[in-house]
Structures are given as C-alpha cells and as structure tokens.
CSV table of C-alpha atoms in Angstrom, one decimal:
chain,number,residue,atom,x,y,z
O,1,UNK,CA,12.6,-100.7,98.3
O,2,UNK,CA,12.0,-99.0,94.6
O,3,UNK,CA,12.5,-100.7,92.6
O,4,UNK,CA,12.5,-98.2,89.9
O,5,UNK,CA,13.4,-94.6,90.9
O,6,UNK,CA,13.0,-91.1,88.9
O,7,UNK,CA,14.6,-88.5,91.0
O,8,UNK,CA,13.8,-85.6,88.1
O,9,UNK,CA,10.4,-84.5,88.3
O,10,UNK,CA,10.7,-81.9,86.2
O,11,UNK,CA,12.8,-81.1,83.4
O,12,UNK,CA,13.4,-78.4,80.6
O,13,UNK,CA,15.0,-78.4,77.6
O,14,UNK,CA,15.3,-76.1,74.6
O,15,UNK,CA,13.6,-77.1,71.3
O,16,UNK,CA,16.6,-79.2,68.8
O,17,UNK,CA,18.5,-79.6,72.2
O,18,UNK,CA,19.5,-83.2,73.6
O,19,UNK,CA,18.4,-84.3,77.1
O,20,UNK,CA,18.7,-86.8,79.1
O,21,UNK,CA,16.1,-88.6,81.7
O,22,UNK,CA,17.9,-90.8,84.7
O,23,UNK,CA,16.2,-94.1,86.0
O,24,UNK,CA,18.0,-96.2,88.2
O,25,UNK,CA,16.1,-100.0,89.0
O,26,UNK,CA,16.8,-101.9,91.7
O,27,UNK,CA,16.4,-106.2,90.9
O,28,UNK,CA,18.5,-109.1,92.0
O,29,UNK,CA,16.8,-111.1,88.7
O,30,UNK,CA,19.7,-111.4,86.1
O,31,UNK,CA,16.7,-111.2,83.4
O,32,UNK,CA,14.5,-108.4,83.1
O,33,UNK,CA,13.8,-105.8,80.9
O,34,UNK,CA,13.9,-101.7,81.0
O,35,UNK,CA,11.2,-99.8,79.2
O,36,UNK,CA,10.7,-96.1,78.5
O,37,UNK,CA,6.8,-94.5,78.3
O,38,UNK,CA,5.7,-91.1,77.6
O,39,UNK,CA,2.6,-89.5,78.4
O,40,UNK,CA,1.3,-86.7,76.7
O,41,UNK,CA,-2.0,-85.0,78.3
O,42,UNK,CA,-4.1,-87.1,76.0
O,43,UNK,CA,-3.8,-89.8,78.9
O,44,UNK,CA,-2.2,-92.6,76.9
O,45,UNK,CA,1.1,-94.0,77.8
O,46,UNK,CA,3.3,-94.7,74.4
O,47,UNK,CA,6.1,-97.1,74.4
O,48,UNK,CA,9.5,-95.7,73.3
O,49,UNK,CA,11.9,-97.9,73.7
O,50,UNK,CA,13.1,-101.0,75.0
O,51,UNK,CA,16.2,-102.3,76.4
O,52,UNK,CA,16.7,-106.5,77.9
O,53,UNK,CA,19.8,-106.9,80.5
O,54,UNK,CA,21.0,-109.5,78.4
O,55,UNK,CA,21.4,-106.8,75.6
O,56,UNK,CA,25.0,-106.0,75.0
O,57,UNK,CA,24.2,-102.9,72.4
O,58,UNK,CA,22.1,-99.8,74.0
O,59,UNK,CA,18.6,-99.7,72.4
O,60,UNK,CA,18.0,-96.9,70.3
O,61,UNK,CA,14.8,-96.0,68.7
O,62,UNK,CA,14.8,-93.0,65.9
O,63,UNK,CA,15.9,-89.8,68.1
O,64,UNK,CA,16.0,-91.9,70.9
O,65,UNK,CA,18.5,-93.7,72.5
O,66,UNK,CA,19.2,-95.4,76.4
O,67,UNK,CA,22.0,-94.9,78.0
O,68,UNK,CA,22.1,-99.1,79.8
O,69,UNK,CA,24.9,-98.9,82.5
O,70,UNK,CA,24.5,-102.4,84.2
O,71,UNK,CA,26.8,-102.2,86.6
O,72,UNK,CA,25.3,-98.9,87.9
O,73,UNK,CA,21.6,-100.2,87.5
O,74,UNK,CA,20.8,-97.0,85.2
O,75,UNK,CA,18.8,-97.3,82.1
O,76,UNK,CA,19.0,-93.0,80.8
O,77,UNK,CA,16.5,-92.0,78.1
O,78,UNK,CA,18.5,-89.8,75.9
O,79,UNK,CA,15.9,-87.7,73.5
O,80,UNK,CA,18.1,-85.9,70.3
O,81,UNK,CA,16.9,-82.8,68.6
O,82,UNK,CA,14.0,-82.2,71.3
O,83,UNK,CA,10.7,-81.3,69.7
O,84,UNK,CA,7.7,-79.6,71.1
O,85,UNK,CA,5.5,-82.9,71.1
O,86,UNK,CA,8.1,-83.8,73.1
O,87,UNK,CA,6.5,-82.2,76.0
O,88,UNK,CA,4.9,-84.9,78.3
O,89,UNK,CA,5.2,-87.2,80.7
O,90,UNK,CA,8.2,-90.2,80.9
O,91,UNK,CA,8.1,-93.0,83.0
O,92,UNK,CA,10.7,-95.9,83.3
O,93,UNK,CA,9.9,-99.2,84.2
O,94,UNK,CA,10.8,-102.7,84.6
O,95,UNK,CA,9.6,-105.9,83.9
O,96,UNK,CA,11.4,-109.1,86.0
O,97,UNK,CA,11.8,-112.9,84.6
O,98,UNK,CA,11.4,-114.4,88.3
O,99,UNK,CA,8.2,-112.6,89.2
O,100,UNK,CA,6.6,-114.9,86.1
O,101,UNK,CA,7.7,-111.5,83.9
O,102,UNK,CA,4.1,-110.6,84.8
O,103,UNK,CA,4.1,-107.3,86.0
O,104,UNK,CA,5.7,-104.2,84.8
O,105,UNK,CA,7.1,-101.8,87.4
O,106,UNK,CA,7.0,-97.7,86.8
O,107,UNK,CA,8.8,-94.8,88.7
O,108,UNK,CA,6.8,-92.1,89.5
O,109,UNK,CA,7.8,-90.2,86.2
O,110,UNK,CA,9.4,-86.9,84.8
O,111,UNK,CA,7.7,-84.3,83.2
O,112,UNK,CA,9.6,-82.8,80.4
O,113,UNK,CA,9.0,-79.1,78.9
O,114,UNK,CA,10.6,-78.1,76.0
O,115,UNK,CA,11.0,-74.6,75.3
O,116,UNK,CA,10.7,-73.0,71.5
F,26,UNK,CA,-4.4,-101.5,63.7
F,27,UNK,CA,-7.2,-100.4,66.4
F,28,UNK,CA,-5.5,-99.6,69.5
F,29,UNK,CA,-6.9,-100.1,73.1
F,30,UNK,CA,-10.2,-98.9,73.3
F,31,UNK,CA,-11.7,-97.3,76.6
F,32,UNK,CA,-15.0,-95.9,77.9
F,33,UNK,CA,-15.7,-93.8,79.6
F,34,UNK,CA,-13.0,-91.0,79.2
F,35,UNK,CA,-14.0,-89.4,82.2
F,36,UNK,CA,-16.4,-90.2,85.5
F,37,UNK,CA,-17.3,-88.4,88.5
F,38,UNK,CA,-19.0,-89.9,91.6
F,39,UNK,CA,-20.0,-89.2,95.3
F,40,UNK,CA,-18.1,-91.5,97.5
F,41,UNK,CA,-19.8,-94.5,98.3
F,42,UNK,CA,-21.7,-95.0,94.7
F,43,UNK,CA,-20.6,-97.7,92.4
F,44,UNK,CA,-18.6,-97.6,88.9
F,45,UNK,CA,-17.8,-99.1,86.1
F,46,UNK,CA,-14.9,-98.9,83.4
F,47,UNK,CA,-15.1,-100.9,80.3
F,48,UNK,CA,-12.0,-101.8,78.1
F,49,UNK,CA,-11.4,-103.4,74.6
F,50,UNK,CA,-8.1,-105.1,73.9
F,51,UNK,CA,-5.6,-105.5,70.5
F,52,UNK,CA,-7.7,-107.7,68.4
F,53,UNK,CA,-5.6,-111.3,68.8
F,54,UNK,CA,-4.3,-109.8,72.5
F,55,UNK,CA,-4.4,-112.6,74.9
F,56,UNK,CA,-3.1,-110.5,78.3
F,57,UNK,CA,-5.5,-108.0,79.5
F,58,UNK,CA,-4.0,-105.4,82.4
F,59,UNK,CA,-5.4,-103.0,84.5
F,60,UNK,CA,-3.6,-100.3,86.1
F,61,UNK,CA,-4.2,-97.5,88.9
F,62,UNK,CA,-2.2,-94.3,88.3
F,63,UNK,CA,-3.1,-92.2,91.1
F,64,UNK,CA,-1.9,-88.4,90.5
F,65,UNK,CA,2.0,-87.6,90.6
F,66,UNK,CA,2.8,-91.6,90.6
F,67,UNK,CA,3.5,-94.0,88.0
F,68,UNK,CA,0.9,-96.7,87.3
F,69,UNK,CA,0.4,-99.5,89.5
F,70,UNK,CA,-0.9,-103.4,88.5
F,71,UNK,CA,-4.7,-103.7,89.9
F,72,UNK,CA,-5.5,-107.3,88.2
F,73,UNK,CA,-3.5,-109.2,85.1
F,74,UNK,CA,-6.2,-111.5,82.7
F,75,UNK,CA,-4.7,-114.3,80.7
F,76,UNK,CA,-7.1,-115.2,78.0
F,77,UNK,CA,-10.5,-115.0,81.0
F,78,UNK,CA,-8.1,-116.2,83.5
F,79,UNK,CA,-6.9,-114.4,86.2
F,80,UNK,CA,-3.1,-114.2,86.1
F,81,UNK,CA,-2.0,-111.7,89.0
F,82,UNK,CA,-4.8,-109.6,91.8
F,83,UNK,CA,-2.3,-109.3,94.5
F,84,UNK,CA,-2.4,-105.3,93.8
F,85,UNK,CA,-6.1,-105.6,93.7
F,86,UNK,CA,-8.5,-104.7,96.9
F,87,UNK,CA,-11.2,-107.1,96.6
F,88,UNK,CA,-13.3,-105.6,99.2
F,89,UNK,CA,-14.8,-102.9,97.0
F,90,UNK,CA,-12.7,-103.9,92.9
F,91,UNK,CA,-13.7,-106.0,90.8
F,92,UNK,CA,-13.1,-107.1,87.3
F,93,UNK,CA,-14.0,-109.9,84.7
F,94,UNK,CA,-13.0,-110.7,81.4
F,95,UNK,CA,-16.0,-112.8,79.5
F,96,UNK,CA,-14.9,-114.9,76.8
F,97,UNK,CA,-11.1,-113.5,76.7
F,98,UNK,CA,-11.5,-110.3,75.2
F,99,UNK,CA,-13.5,-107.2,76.7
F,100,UNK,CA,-12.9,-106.6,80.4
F,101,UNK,CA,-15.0,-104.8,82.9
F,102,UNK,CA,-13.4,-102.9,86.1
F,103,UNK,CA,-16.0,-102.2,89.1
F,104,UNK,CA,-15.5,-100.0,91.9
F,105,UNK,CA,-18.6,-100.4,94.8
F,106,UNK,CA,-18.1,-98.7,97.3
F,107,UNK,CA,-15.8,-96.2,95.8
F,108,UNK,CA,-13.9,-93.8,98.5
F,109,UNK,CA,-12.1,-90.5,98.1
F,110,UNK,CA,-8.8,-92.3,97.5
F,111,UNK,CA,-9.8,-94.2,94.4
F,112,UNK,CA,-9.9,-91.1,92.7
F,113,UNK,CA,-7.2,-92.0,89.6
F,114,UNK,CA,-6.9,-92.6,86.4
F,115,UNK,CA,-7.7,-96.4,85.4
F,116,UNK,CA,-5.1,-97.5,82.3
F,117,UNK,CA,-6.1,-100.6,80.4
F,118,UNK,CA,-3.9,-102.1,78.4
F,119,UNK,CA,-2.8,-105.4,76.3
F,120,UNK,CA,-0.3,-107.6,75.3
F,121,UNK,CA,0.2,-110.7,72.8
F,122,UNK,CA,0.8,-113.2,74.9
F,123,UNK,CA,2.2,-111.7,78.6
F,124,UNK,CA,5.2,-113.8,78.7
F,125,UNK,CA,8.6,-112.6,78.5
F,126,UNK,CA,10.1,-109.6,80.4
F,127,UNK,CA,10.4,-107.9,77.0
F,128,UNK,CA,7.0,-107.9,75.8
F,129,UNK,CA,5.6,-104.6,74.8
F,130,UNK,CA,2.3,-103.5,76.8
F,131,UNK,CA,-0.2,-101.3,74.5
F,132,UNK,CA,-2.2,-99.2,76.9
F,133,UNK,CA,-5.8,-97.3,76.0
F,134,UNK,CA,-6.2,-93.6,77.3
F,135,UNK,CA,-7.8,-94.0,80.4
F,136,UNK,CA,-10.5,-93.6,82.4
F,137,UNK,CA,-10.1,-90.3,84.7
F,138,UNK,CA,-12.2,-90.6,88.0
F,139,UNK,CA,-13.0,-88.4,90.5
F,140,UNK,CA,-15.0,-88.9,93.9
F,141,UNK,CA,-16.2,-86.6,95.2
C-alpha cells in the first residue's frame, strides 16, 4: 500500500489566489511526521513546512499553512496569496518513529501552475 | 550557511558504462541520504550514512550501486553497470543527526542522468 498518496497531478491557480494540495498517508505508527517539499525546475527539493501527529495546532509557515485532519489521514498544503515562484513541484511525505524514523516517504507529487 | 553541494549537475552514458556522483553534506551534518527520483515519481531512499556507517540499503541494488562515505563527510554514489532504467535524477541530502521523525532533510540539486 501507499503509504503517501497525491491524487492531483496537476494544478492551477490564479496569481494572489489560495490553493490547496491534498495528501493523504497511510501508517499504523502513532508517531510520525508529515512534511511538505517543493521543487522548482532548478532540481532542488525545499522544505516548507512541517507538521508531527502529536501536534495539536496545524503548522503554518509564512503564506503557508496544513490543513492536519488525523482522523481522515490528510495533511493539505494550503498556499495564500499564490505567487509566480510558486510554480513548481510539491511533494508530501512522511517520516515513521517505528521504522527507526529513518526514512522519509514521498508521493509521487503535484505540479502547480500559477497563472498572472 | 553552504547548502548541499553536488557534482555533476548533469551526466549522460551508454548503458553498460560506469558512473559516479559525488556529494558534500551541511558542514556539522552527521546523516548523509541518497535518493532516486525517477521521472513523474517522488524520490525514493537508495542508501542512509550515519556518520561512515551505513544506516539503511534495503532500497539499494547492490549488484551494480554503490556508495561510501570516507571519514563521515563526502559521499560517493557508483553506478557499474548502469542500464536504461537507472536513468533518474540522484538527490543527496543531509541531516543533523537522522533521528526523530521530525528532523528536517536539506537536499542538494541533483545529479540528472541519462543512459542511453
């Protein structure tokens, strides 16, 4: 099974618009972590933001924000005011305590366009 | 701060020649990662270096990859034979200490291969 899963593979948004990114992670571990990537076309994957299960507040990170819905295994990457350097890739992934919280688990992405 | 550093940007081989990536942690970074991100998926976990030990090469196929890490800071990724399907993009990237599921990873920008 995924155990993190992106079902938008492409989005668009109009520039100073919100949007919003699903992930939904799949883990039995009652400790892990959720983390938000982008990837512009320079290659390089940039951390956003960050949310533990244990958290009882939902991140946020300047214009960015995640939507943590525990029961429904969702972690949403909500991006305010869209810019154009917002244009890139966005991965989701996870990171689980009983695995030795060695490895960090991505979803196969969303690639974001936003529009002037 | 100097970020991950990585060389070469990009490579391109005939299949069945031999390869090698070369990456420079965070200064102070004692986990050292590689990941494969093969085109349209998120990265995968190839080999995970505490200090110069080897944490985690499940994901790693030890046939035809290797990789070291002398003295706990620069790492070297090899690829001989390389096939069609190791075409990719090869992340590394760093952490302080690679415990805790909510420990940041700092990636570099990536080698691009192509086979041909």
């Amino acid at each position: 099974a995924q155990k993190i899963t992106q079902t938008q593979p492409g989005m668009f948004v109009q520039e100073k618009e919100a949007v919003t990114l699903d992930c939904t992670y799949d883990t039995s571990d009652p400790s892990y972590g959720l983390f938000w990537y982008k990837q512009p076309s320079s290659g390089e994957m940039i951390f956003l933001i960050y949310q533990g299960s244990y958290d009882q507040q939902n991140a946020t990170e300047g214009r960015y924000s995640l939507n943590f819905q525990k029961a429904r295994k969702s972690a949403n990457l909500v991006i305010s005011a869209s810019q154009l350097g917002d244009s890139a890739m966005y991965f989701c992934a996870m990171r689980e305590q009983q695995t030795g919280a060695n490895n960090l688990f991505f979803g196969t992405g969303t690639r974001l366009t936003v529009i002037p | 701060e100097a970020g991950v550093a990585q060389s070469p940007r990009y490579k391109i081989i005939e299949k069945r020649q031999s390869v090698a990536f070369w990456c420079n942690p965070i200064s102070g970074h004692a986990t050292l990662y590689w990941y494969q991100q093969i085109l349209g998926q998120g990265p995968k976990l190839l080999i995970q270096f505490q200090n110069n030990g080897v944490v985690d090469d499940s994901q790693l196929p030890k046939d035809r990859f290797s990789a070291e890490r002398l003295k706990g800071v620069d790492s070297t990724l090899k690829i001989q034979p390389a096939k069609l399907e190791d075409s990719a993009v090869y992340l590394c990237a760093s952490s302080l200490d690679g415990t805790g599921v909510g420990e940041k990873l700092f990636f570099g920008s990536g080698t691009q291969l192509s086979v041909l």
